[in-house]
Amino acid sequence: VWAAKAWREGDPGGTRAGRRPRAGSVPTGFLDVDVTSAPLALECLYTPWAPGTDSDGAPTPQDCPRVFSAGLDLTEMCGRNPAHYAEYWKAVQELWLRTYLSSLVLVAAINGACPAGGCIIALACDCRVLADNPKYHIGLNETLLGITAPFWFKDAYVNTIGHRASEQALQLGYLFPPSEALQVGLVDQVVPEDQVLSTALSEMARWLAVPDHARQLTKNMMRKATADRLLRQRDADIQNFVSFICRDSIQKSLQVYLEKLRQRKG
Amino acid sequence: VWAAKAWREGDPGGTRAGRRPRAGSVPTGFLDVDVTSAPLALECLYTPWAPGTDSDGAPTPQDCPRVFSAGLDLTEMCGRNPAHYAEYWKAVQELWLRTYLSSLVLVAAINGACPAGGCIIALACDCRVLADNPKYHIGLNETLLGITAPFWFKDAYVNTIGHRASEQALQLGYLFPPSEALQVGLVDQVVPEDQVLSTALSEMARWLAVPDHARQLTKNMMRKATADRLLRQRDADIQNFVSFICRDSIQKSLQVYLEKLRQRKG
Amino acid sequence: VWAAKAWREGDPGGTRAGRRPRAGSVPTGFLDVDVTSAPLALECLYTPWAPGTDSDGAPTPQDCPRVFSAGLDLTEMCGRNPAHYAEYWKAVQELWLRTYLSSLVLVAAINGACPAGGCIIALACDCRVLADNPKYHIGLNETLLGITAPFWFKDAYVNTIGHRASEQALQLGYLFPPSEALQVGLVDQVVPEDQVLSTALSEMARWLAVPDHARQLTKNMMRKATADRLLRQRDADIQNFVSFICRDSIQKSLQVYLEKLRQRKG
C-alpha cells in the first residue's frame, strides 16, 4: 500500500490542480497510483484526490485510501501475446519516467509491503516514509521470481543505496524489513503506522519551503542522466522485456508463482 | 572561517615554497584562502603564510588567522555587468580546479560556518576537520538563495557523500550541523574547537607519511574524471552562470538575501 | 589466507564440476587460489578441491587448507625482464576477470591478512566473511610500497566502499582492521576465527537458494561495465604496469620492502 503526495502548484500538466495550501498549512493535493491496474492508468498520475480535511484544511490519516500494491501486475506478464507485453512495459516505463522526472515534490507514504514495482515507484519519489511494521518489506525481489530487474530499476537502486548494497540485494532478491531499509538508505524515515501520513506531510512541507524553481532545476540535474539512459534505450528495453517474458521457462516460473499466491489467498 | 594547510615540498608552482619540515616534525607551509575576496585572489593559493612556530618548528594554534568565509561573495554576483560575472566565475572555477587537483596534501581545518563556496573549497581538500560548534554548519545551500549549484559542485558532493544524500541535501539546500556532517561523511573528524588545528596537523602528518609520488598519482586517478568534466564544459558553465545570474528574478532574490544579511548585522 | 567457495553446478567450464549439493545441505565444491604462485596458476581457478566432509556431507573447518596470501607475489615484480612483467600482469588481469565475472557464487572466507592482491580477489567475490582477529587487516596498500593501484583495483574499491572512502584509503594505503572493514562495507561479516568457514557456507547457501539464471544475469548486469572498462584498456594497462615497474626508483622501493620482509621473517 502506498500513496505519493504532491503539491499541485506548479504542476506542468496542472489543469486539474488541487487547492494551493494556505500559508503555514500542509499541501492537500494527493496522488494515488495503483500500479496493479493494467494497462497502467497513467492518467491517475495527474488526478488529484480530494481527501477529507481537518479544521486546518489538512488531510487526515483515516481518509487515506489503502491502495494495495504488490508491485507490477504479474497477470499482465503471463499468458498474453507479445504486443500486449510491449504495450504493458511501455506504460510501466512511462509511469516511472513521469514520476522520476516530475517537477512536483513527491513523498511516498508506504503503509504496506513494497516489493518490485511498488519499490521502483517509491524510488522515483523525492522521499520515502515507511510504516514500522515488520511485515512491510521493501526491495527489488525479481530474482526470486526467476526474472531480472531491468537496468533502470538497477540504476535507481544504485542511486539510492549505492553499488555494493544493490549488487547484493538485487542478486538475492532481498526484501528489507523497515529497520534495515532505514539503515541502508532505502527509506528516509520509519515511523509508527498511524504516523506515516502526518510524517509524510511534514516532510512535504520541508521540501515545499524551498524556492520552487531552484529545487526543480536541482532535481533535474540530479536525475537527468539516469532518465536519459532509459530514454536512449527505451525500445531495446521493451524488446528485451518481451523476448524474456515470452520464454517458456519464464512463463512457467510466473505461473508457479501466481498459483502459490492464489493458494495462499484461498 | 577556514584554513587549508599544505606541505610546500613538491609544489609544482613552488617558487615560493616554504620550508621543508624536518623529519618527525609537522609541515609549516600554510595556505590561507579568503574566498570572499573578489575577483578571487588566486595568487594567495600559492602564498605560504609564515606562522609562529613552537620549539619544534610547528605552527601554533594561536597563530592561525581566522579568515571568515560565508562562501562566495554574493556582492560579486549582484548589480554588475555580464563581463564581470564571467570573469568572476572563471576565477571560481580556477580556484577550485587548482585546489582539487593540487599535488599537495590539503587539509581543511574548518573553524566556522562553511556554506556554499566555503564548502566547495573544503570538498576540494583531501581531508576535513570541523570544530564541534553547533553554529558551524556545512553544505551547499544554493537553492535557499533561489539559485542552483553548478554541476561540478554537485559532482564533488556526490563523490563525497554519495548520490542519494546529495540529491536530498542539494534540493533542500541543507546545511549539516557537525554531528550530521560527520555521519554523512561530509567531514572526516569533528573535534573541540581548540583542537581543530592540532588535529588537522596530525592528519596532515598521516598523509605526508605516504610516499609522495605514489600518493599524487593515486589522487589524480581518483579526481581526474571529475575535473575533466568541468574542463570540457568550462565555457558553457560560465555562460550558464552569467545568463542565470543576469535574470531579473535571480538578481531580486540575491538583493533580498543581501538586504537580510545587512539587517542581521546592523 | 583465503579460500573462495563455489557451487560447481552451472559452471560454464565445468568439466570438472564437483558434486551437486543435496537439498538442504551446503555446497562442497571448493575453489582455492594461491595468488602467490607465479605465473598465476589460473587452472586452479577451476580445480575443485575435495574436502573432508562430516556426516551431512558438508566440508569441515579443519579440512580447509590454509593458503597464505600476502597479495601478489612481489618477487615476480622485482629483478625480472619486461616480457616477464607483461606476462605476469596479464595473468593477474585474467585471474581477476574470471573471478569477477564468474557465473558461480563465490564467497571469500578470509582467515588471514588480506592486503593488495589478496584484497582485489576478495573484492571479486560475491561476499566476504572475515575472521575477527586484529591482525587480519584488509585493503589496498599499494602507495605504502611506493607503487599505485591500477585503475581497475580502484574501480572495484569504489564499487564496494564508495568514492570518498576509496579516495582516502587508496591514497593512505590504509589497511582496515576487521571492525572498520565491516563498518565501511569492505567485508560483509566479521565472525570468530573458528566460525569463518561455517559462516561462509551459510552465506553460500543463501545465494544458492536464488534461481540460478536470474542471479547470473543480475550479477552480470552489475559487473559488466566495470569489467568492460578493463577489457577495453587491457594492453594499455599492461604497458603501464611494465613501464612503471621497470623504473629504477620503483625497483629500489620494492627491493627495500622485500629486504624488510626477509629481515622480519629471519
mmCIF file of N, CA, C and O in Angstrom, chain A residues 37-113:
data_model
loop_
_atom_site.group_PDB
_atom_site.id
_atom_site.type_symbol
_atom_site.label_atom_id
_atom_site.label_comp_id
_atom_site.label_asym_id
_atom_site.label_seq_id
_atom_site.Cartn_x
_atom_site.Cartn_y
_atom_site.Cartn_z
ATOM 1 N N SER A 37 -3.135 -1.867 -11.613
ATOM 2 C CA SER A 37 -4.084 -1.747 -12.721
ATOM 3 C C SER A 37 -3.344 -1.887 -14.038
ATOM 4 O O SER A 37 -2.197 -1.488 -14.162
ATOM 5 N N ALA A 38 -4.021 -2.451 -15.028
ATOM 6 C CA ALA A 38 -3.329 -2.739 -16.275
ATOM 7 C C ALA A 38 -4.251 -2.558 -17.468
ATOM 8 O O ALA A 38 -5.383 -2.993 -17.411
ATOM 9 N N PRO A 39 -3.820 -1.959 -18.570
ATOM 10 C CA PRO A 39 -2.555 -1.257 -18.636
ATOM 11 C C PRO A 39 -2.572 -0.077 -17.676
ATOM 12 O O PRO A 39 -3.637 0.423 -17.352
ATOM 13 N N LEU A 40 -1.419 0.338 -17.249
ATOM 14 C CA LEU A 40 -1.351 1.293 -16.160
ATOM 15 C C LEU A 40 -2.179 2.543 -16.440
ATOM 16 O O LEU A 40 -2.058 3.154 -17.492
ATOM 17 N N ALA A 41 -2.972 2.884 -15.491
ATOM 18 C CA ALA A 41 -3.820 4.063 -15.631
ATOM 19 C C ALA A 41 -2.981 5.306 -15.391
ATOM 20 O O ALA A 41 -2.957 5.858 -14.311
ATOM 21 N N LEU A 42 -2.253 5.700 -16.441
ATOM 22 C CA LEU A 42 -1.324 6.812 -16.284
ATOM 23 C C LEU A 42 -2.025 8.091 -15.911
ATOM 24 O O LEU A 42 -1.499 8.936 -15.213
ATOM 25 N N GLU A 43 -3.246 8.240 -16.435
ATOM 26 C CA GLU A 43 -3.942 9.498 -16.153
ATOM 27 C C GLU A 43 -4.141 9.726 -14.656
ATOM 28 O O GLU A 43 -4.210 10.837 -14.187
ATOM 29 N N CYS A 44 -4.164 8.638 -13.903
ATOM 30 C CA CYS A 44 -4.355 8.802 -12.463
ATOM 31 C C CYS A 44 -3.183 9.530 -11.838
ATOM 32 O O CYS A 44 -3.287 10.075 -10.752
ATOM 33 N N LEU A 45 -2.065 9.554 -12.569
ATOM 34 C CA LEU A 45 -0.885 10.242 -12.059
ATOM 35 C C LEU A 45 -1.187 11.726 -11.860
ATOM 36 O O LEU A 45 -0.570 12.396 -11.043
ATOM 37 N N TYR A 46 -2.100 12.243 -12.632
ATOM 38 C CA TYR A 46 -2.419 13.656 -12.513
ATOM 39 C C TYR A 46 -3.828 13.893 -11.996
ATOM 40 O O TYR A 46 -4.379 14.963 -12.136
ATOM 41 N N THR A 47 -4.412 12.866 -11.416
ATOM 42 C CA THR A 47 -5.728 13.030 -10.835
ATOM 43 C C THR A 47 -5.592 13.332 -9.349
ATOM 44 O O THR A 47 -5.182 12.480 -8.583
ATOM 45 N N PRO A 48 -5.908 14.553 -8.973
ATOM 46 C CA PRO A 48 -5.800 14.832 -7.542
ATOM 47 C C PRO A 48 -6.918 14.128 -6.785
ATOM 48 O O PRO A 48 -8.016 13.939 -7.306
ATOM 49 N N TRP A 49 -6.597 13.710 -5.604
ATOM 50 C CA TRP A 49 -7.586 13.072 -4.760
ATOM 51 C C TRP A 49 -8.007 14.078 -3.715
ATOM 52 O O TRP A 49 -7.180 14.733 -3.086
ATOM 53 N N ALA A 50 -9.273 14.238 -3.538
ATOM 54 C CA ALA A 50 -9.762 15.230 -2.576
ATOM 55 C C ALA A 50 -9.975 14.551 -1.236
ATOM 56 O O ALA A 50 -10.968 13.867 -1.031
ATOM 57 N N PRO A 51 -9.044 14.669 -0.342
ATOM 58 C CA PRO A 51 -9.149 13.973 0.930
ATOM 59 C C PRO A 51 -10.077 14.710 1.877
ATOM 60 O O PRO A 51 -10.358 15.886 1.687
ATOM 61 N N GLY A 52 -10.535 14.014 2.897
ATOM 62 C CA GLY A 52 -11.192 14.694 3.993
ATOM 63 C C GLY A 52 -10.177 15.601 4.654
ATOM 64 O O GLY A 52 -8.972 15.357 4.591
ATOM 65 N N THR A 53 -10.619 16.655 5.262
ATOM 66 C CA THR A 53 -9.664 17.568 5.872
ATOM 67 C C THR A 53 -10.074 17.859 7.306
ATOM 68 O O THR A 53 -11.247 17.806 7.657
ATOM 69 N N ASP A 54 -9.088 18.140 8.124
ATOM 70 C CA ASP A 54 -9.401 18.547 9.481
ATOM 71 C C ASP A 54 -9.669 20.048 9.488
ATOM 72 O O ASP A 54 -9.735 20.682 8.431
ATOM 73 N N SER A 55 -9.804 20.608 10.662
ATOM 74 C CA SER A 55 -10.201 22.023 10.734
ATOM 75 C C SER A 55 -9.154 22.954 10.121
ATOM 76 O O SER A 55 -9.454 24.083 9.766
ATOM 77 N N ASP A 56 -7.915 22.454 9.987
ATOM 78 C CA ASP A 56 -6.871 23.288 9.390
ATOM 79 C C ASP A 56 -6.766 23.099 7.885
ATOM 80 O O ASP A 56 -5.897 23.667 7.244
ATOM 81 N N GLY A 57 -7.636 22.269 7.338
ATOM 82 C CA GLY A 57 -7.578 22.054 5.897
ATOM 83 C C GLY A 57 -6.586 20.967 5.507
ATOM 84 O O GLY A 57 -6.340 20.720 4.343
ATOM 85 N N ALA A 58 -5.987 20.329 6.500
ATOM 86 C CA ALA A 58 -5.020 19.269 6.204
ATOM 87 C C ALA A 58 -5.730 17.926 6.098
ATOM 88 O O ALA A 58 -6.697 17.677 6.808
ATOM 89 N N PRO A 59 -5.296 17.062 5.195
ATOM 90 C CA PRO A 59 -5.931 15.757 5.077
ATOM 91 C C PRO A 59 -5.693 14.953 6.351
ATOM 92 O O PRO A 59 -4.660 15.073 6.986
ATOM 93 N N THR A 60 -6.640 14.177 6.728
ATOM 94 C CA THR A 60 -6.498 13.360 7.933
ATOM 95 C C THR A 60 -6.160 11.929 7.555
ATOM 96 O O THR A 60 -6.593 11.436 6.517
ATOM 97 N N PRO A 61 -5.367 11.276 8.380
ATOM 98 C CA PRO A 61 -4.880 9.928 8.057
ATOM 99 C C PRO A 61 -5.980 8.953 7.676
ATOM 100 O O PRO A 61 -5.833 8.185 6.732
ATOM 101 N N GLN A 62 -7.096 8.997 8.377
ATOM 102 C CA GLN A 62 -8.121 7.994 8.124
ATOM 103 C C GLN A 62 -8.742 8.137 6.722
ATOM 104 O O GLN A 62 -9.418 7.247 6.239
ATOM 105 N N ASP A 63 -8.463 9.274 6.065
ATOM 106 C CA ASP A 63 -9.020 9.460 4.730
ATOM 107 C C ASP A 63 -8.131 8.863 3.642
ATOM 108 O O ASP A 63 -8.497 8.836 2.479
ATOM 109 N N CYS A 64 -6.963 8.482 4.031
ATOM 110 C CA CYS A 64 -6.012 7.972 3.045
ATOM 111 C C CYS A 64 -6.463 6.603 2.550
ATOM 112 O O CYS A 64 -6.557 5.660 3.328
ATOM 113 N N PRO A 65 -6.748 6.480 1.261
ATOM 114 C CA PRO A 65 -7.207 5.186 0.755
ATOM 115 C C PRO A 65 -6.072 4.183 0.810
ATOM 116 O O PRO A 65 -4.933 4.520 0.529
ATOM 117 N N ARG A 66 -6.362 2.989 1.207
ATOM 118 C CA ARG A 66 -5.313 1.984 1.293
ATOM 119 C C ARG A 66 -5.241 1.209 -0.012
ATOM 120 O O ARG A 66 -5.883 0.190 -0.180
ATOM 121 N N VAL A 67 -4.470 1.736 -0.941
ATOM 122 C CA VAL A 67 -4.322 1.118 -2.247
ATOM 123 C C VAL A 67 -3.228 0.077 -2.176
ATOM 124 O O VAL A 67 -2.060 0.413 -2.022
ATOM 125 N N PHE A 68 -3.597 -1.170 -2.229
ATOM 126 C CA PHE A 68 -2.602 -2.210 -2.115
ATOM 127 C C PHE A 68 -1.836 -2.377 -3.414
ATOM 128 O O PHE A 68 -2.414 -2.428 -4.492
ATOM 129 N N SER A 69 -0.520 -2.481 -3.298
ATOM 130 C CA SER A 69 0.288 -2.801 -4.460
ATOM 131 C C SER A 69 1.314 -3.853 -4.108
ATOM 132 O O SER A 69 2.156 -3.644 -3.244
ATOM 133 N N ALA A 70 1.220 -4.980 -4.779
ATOM 134 C CA ALA A 70 2.256 -5.996 -4.628
ATOM 135 C C ALA A 70 3.248 -5.835 -5.764
ATOM 136 O O ALA A 70 3.869 -6.782 -6.220
ATOM 137 N N GLY A 71 3.377 -4.605 -6.261
ATOM 138 C CA GLY A 71 4.281 -4.354 -7.373
ATOM 139 C C GLY A 71 3.530 -4.423 -8.684
ATOM 140 O O GLY A 71 2.321 -4.200 -8.725
ATOM 141 N N LEU A 72 4.235 -4.716 -9.741
ATOM 142 C CA LEU A 72 3.603 -4.804 -11.053
ATOM 143 C C LEU A 72 2.645 -5.992 -11.078
ATOM 144 O O LEU A 72 2.796 -6.948 -10.331
ATOM 145 N N ASP A 73 1.675 -5.899 -11.970
ATOM 146 C CA ASP A 73 0.658 -6.938 -12.049
ATOM 147 C C ASP A 73 1.178 -8.123 -12.853
ATOM 148 O O ASP A 73 1.282 -8.061 -14.077
ATOM 149 N N LEU A 74 1.499 -9.204 -12.170
ATOM 150 C CA LEU A 74 2.076 -10.367 -12.844
ATOM 151 C C LEU A 74 1.108 -10.989 -13.843
ATOM 152 O O LEU A 74 1.538 -11.604 -14.821
ATOM 153 N N THR A 75 -0.193 -10.810 -13.619
ATOM 154 C CA THR A 75 -1.144 -11.392 -14.578
ATOM 155 C C THR A 75 -1.034 -10.713 -15.946
ATOM 156 O O THR A 75 -1.457 -11.271 -16.957
ATOM 157 N N GLU A 76 -0.432 -9.505 -15.961
ATOM 158 C CA GLU A 76 -0.199 -8.813 -17.232
ATOM 159 C C GLU A 76 0.995 -9.394 -17.984
ATOM 160 O O GLU A 76 1.226 -9.069 -19.138
ATOM 161 N N MET A 77 1.779 -10.184 -17.271
ATOM 162 C CA MET A 77 3.021 -10.713 -17.847
ATOM 163 C C MET A 77 2.909 -12.197 -18.142
ATOM 164 O O MET A 77 3.900 -12.848 -18.462
ATOM 165 N N CYS A 78 1.711 -12.717 -18.041
ATOM 166 C CA CYS A 78 1.550 -14.164 -18.070
ATOM 167 C C CYS A 78 0.393 -14.557 -18.990
ATOM 168 O O CYS A 78 -0.735 -14.066 -18.811
ATOM 169 N N GLY A 79 0.682 -15.406 -19.998
ATOM 170 C CA GLY A 79 -0.369 -15.929 -20.853
ATOM 171 C C GLY A 79 -0.954 -14.945 -21.853
ATOM 172 O O GLY A 79 -2.050 -15.171 -22.386
ATOM 173 N N ARG A 80 -0.242 -13.857 -22.130
ATOM 174 C CA ARG A 80 -0.717 -12.878 -23.125
ATOM 175 C C ARG A 80 0.172 -12.958 -24.368
ATOM 176 O O ARG A 80 1.078 -13.779 -24.441
ATOM 177 N N ASN A 81 -0.072 -12.053 -25.313
ATOM 178 C CA ASN A 81 0.749 -12.070 -26.525
ATOM 179 C C ASN A 81 1.812 -10.971 -26.489
ATOM 180 O O ASN A 81 1.719 -10.032 -25.689
ATOM 181 N N PRO A 82 2.826 -11.093 -27.361
ATOM 182 C CA PRO A 82 3.943 -10.148 -27.343
ATOM 183 C C PRO A 82 3.511 -8.684 -27.444
ATOM 184 O O PRO A 82 4.078 -7.828 -26.760
ATOM 185 N N ALA A 83 2.511 -8.386 -28.278
ATOM 186 C CA ALA A 83 2.083 -6.989 -28.430
ATOM 187 C C ALA A 83 1.554 -6.461 -27.098
ATOM 188 O O ALA A 83 1.789 -5.294 -26.739
ATOM 189 N N HIS A 84 0.839 -7.328 -26.383
ATOM 190 C CA HIS A 84 0.321 -6.922 -25.069
ATOM 191 C C HIS A 84 1.464 -6.616 -24.104
ATOM 192 O O HIS A 84 1.449 -5.603 -23.409
ATOM 193 N N TYR A 85 2.467 -7.501 -24.086
ATOM 194 C CA TYR A 85 3.611 -7.287 -23.196
ATOM 195 C C TYR A 85 4.329 -5.978 -23.528
ATOM 196 O O TYR A 85 4.739 -5.241 -22.630
ATOM 197 N N ALA A 86 4.483 -5.707 -24.822
ATOM 198 C CA ALA A 86 5.187 -4.486 -25.243
ATOM 199 C C ALA A 86 4.433 -3.242 -24.779
ATOM 200 O O ALA A 86 5.024 -2.290 -24.254
ATOM 201 N N GLU A 87 3.113 -3.287 -24.966
ATOM 202 C CA GLU A 87 2.298 -2.147 -24.556
ATOM 203 C C GLU A 87 2.353 -1.957 -23.044
ATOM 204 O O GLU A 87 2.483 -0.838 -22.545
ATOM 205 N N TYR A 88 2.275 -3.058 -22.337
ATOM 206 C CA TYR A 88 2.321 -3.005 -20.879
ATOM 207 C C TYR A 88 3.639 -2.406 -20.388
ATOM 208 O O TYR A 88 3.668 -1.530 -19.531
ATOM 209 N N TRP A 89 4.749 -2.898 -20.979
ATOM 210 C CA TRP A 89 6.047 -2.447 -20.494
ATOM 211 C C TRP A 89 6.296 -0.973 -20.799
ATOM 212 O O TRP A 89 6.902 -0.239 -20.009
ATOM 213 N N LYS A 90 5.799 -0.536 -21.971
ATOM 214 C CA LYS A 90 5.938 0.880 -22.323
ATOM 215 C C LYS A 90 5.207 1.752 -21.298
ATOM 216 O O LYS A 90 5.679 2.821 -20.913
ATOM 217 N N ALA A 91 4.069 1.260 -20.837
ATOM 218 C CA ALA A 91 3.304 2.004 -19.828
ATOM 219 C C ALA A 91 4.045 2.058 -18.498
ATOM 220 O O ALA A 91 4.027 3.081 -17.805
ATOM 221 N N VAL A 92 4.708 0.954 -18.164
ATOM 222 C CA VAL A 92 5.488 0.941 -16.917
ATOM 223 C C VAL A 92 6.633 1.951 -17.007
ATOM 224 O O VAL A 92 6.870 2.731 -16.068
ATOM 225 N N GLN A 93 7.336 1.946 -18.152
ATOM 226 C CA GLN A 93 8.412 2.928 -18.352
ATOM 227 C C GLN A 93 7.877 4.348 -18.208
ATOM 228 O O GLN A 93 8.487 5.205 -17.577
ATOM 229 N N GLU A 94 6.725 4.587 -18.841
ATOM 230 C CA GLU A 94 6.142 5.931 -18.872
ATOM 231 C C GLU A 94 5.791 6.388 -17.450
ATOM 232 O O GLU A 94 6.076 7.524 -17.059
ATOM 233 N N LEU A 95 5.144 5.496 -16.707
ATOM 234 C CA LEU A 95 4.795 5.816 -15.321
ATOM 235 C C LEU A 95 6.026 6.215 -14.538
ATOM 236 O O LEU A 95 6.050 7.217 -13.817
ATOM 237 N N TRP A 96 7.085 5.419 -14.699
ATOM 238 C CA TRP A 96 8.287 5.675 -13.921
ATOM 239 C C TRP A 96 8.969 6.977 -14.340
ATOM 240 O O TRP A 96 9.373 7.779 -13.496
ATOM 241 N N LEU A 97 9.075 7.184 -15.649
ATOM 242 C CA LEU A 97 9.745 8.400 -16.133
ATOM 243 C C LEU A 97 9.003 9.650 -15.666
ATOM 244 O O LEU A 97 9.607 10.627 -15.229
ATOM 245 N N ARG A 98 7.669 9.645 -15.757
ATOM 246 C CA ARG A 98 6.900 10.812 -15.323
ATOM 247 C C ARG A 98 7.061 11.054 -13.827
ATOM 248 O O ARG A 98 7.132 12.187 -13.375
ATOM 249 N N THR A 99 7.100 9.964 -13.085
ATOM 250 C CA THR A 99 7.247 10.096 -11.640
ATOM 251 C C THR A 99 8.651 10.581 -11.294
ATOM 252 O O THR A 99 8.836 11.515 -10.522
ATOM 253 N N TYR A 100 9.654 9.946 -11.908
ATOM 254 C CA TYR A 100 11.050 10.234 -11.576
ATOM 255 C C TYR A 100 11.443 11.655 -11.963
ATOM 256 O O TYR A 100 12.220 12.301 -11.256
ATOM 257 N N LEU A 101 10.895 12.134 -13.079
ATOM 258 C CA LEU A 101 11.265 13.477 -13.552
ATOM 259 C C LEU A 101 10.242 14.543 -13.177
ATOM 260 O O LEU A 101 10.360 15.694 -13.598
ATOM 261 N N SER A 102 9.237 14.179 -12.411
ATOM 262 C CA SER A 102 8.201 15.143 -12.060
ATOM 263 C C SER A 102 8.793 16.380 -11.394
ATOM 264 O O SER A 102 9.669 16.289 -10.541
ATOM 265 N N SER A 103 8.279 17.534 -11.797
ATOM 266 C CA SER A 103 8.759 18.762 -11.151
ATOM 267 C C SER A 103 8.071 18.958 -9.802
ATOM 268 O O SER A 103 8.463 19.824 -9.023
ATOM 269 N N LEU A 104 7.055 18.146 -9.534
ATOM 270 C CA LEU A 104 6.384 18.189 -8.240
ATOM 271 C C LEU A 104 7.257 17.557 -7.165
ATOM 272 O O LEU A 104 8.118 16.738 -7.459
ATOM 273 N N VAL A 105 7.014 17.923 -5.929
ATOM 274 C CA VAL A 105 7.595 17.172 -4.819
ATOM 275 C C VAL A 105 6.732 15.935 -4.595
ATOM 276 O O VAL A 105 5.504 16.048 -4.477
ATOM 277 N N LEU A 106 7.347 14.779 -4.582
ATOM 278 C CA LEU A 106 6.608 13.534 -4.361
ATOM 279 C C LEU A 106 7.163 12.839 -3.132
ATOM 280 O O LEU A 106 8.363 12.538 -3.058
ATOM 281 N N VAL A 107 6.295 12.597 -2.160
ATOM 282 C CA VAL A 107 6.698 11.878 -0.952
ATOM 283 C C VAL A 107 5.934 10.561 -0.896
ATOM 284 O O VAL A 107 4.705 10.563 -0.963
ATOM 285 N N ALA A 108 6.654 9.454 -0.822
ATOM 286 C CA ALA A 108 5.993 8.148 -0.744
ATOM 287 C C ALA A 108 5.687 7.826 0.713
ATOM 288 O O ALA A 108 6.595 7.753 1.537
ATOM 289 N N ALA A 109 4.403 7.654 1.020
ATOM 290 C CA ALA A 109 3.983 7.226 2.357
ATOM 291 C C ALA A 109 3.658 5.748 2.249
ATOM 292 O O ALA A 109 2.598 5.372 1.745
ATOM 293 N N ILE A 110 4.560 4.915 2.700
ATOM 294 C CA ILE A 110 4.478 3.484 2.421
ATOM 295 C C ILE A 110 3.874 2.752 3.617
ATOM 296 O O ILE A 110 4.527 2.517 4.619
ATOM 297 N N ASN A 111 2.615 2.400 3.500
ATOM 298 C CA ASN A 111 1.938 1.714 4.601
ATOM 299 C C ASN A 111 1.496 0.316 4.173
ATOM 300 O O ASN A 111 0.331 -0.051 4.243
ATOM 301 N N GLY A 112 2.486 -0.443 3.705
ATOM 302 C CA GLY A 112 2.224 -1.808 3.271
ATOM 303 C C GLY A 112 3.493 -2.371 2.662
ATOM 304 O O GLY A 112 4.495 -1.661 2.557
ATOM 305 N N ALA A 113 3.452 -3.632 2.290
ATOM 306 C CA ALA A 113 4.608 -4.234 1.637
ATOM 307 C C ALA A 113 4.888 -3.503 0.330
ATOM 308 O O ALA A 113 3.967 -3.030 -0.337
#
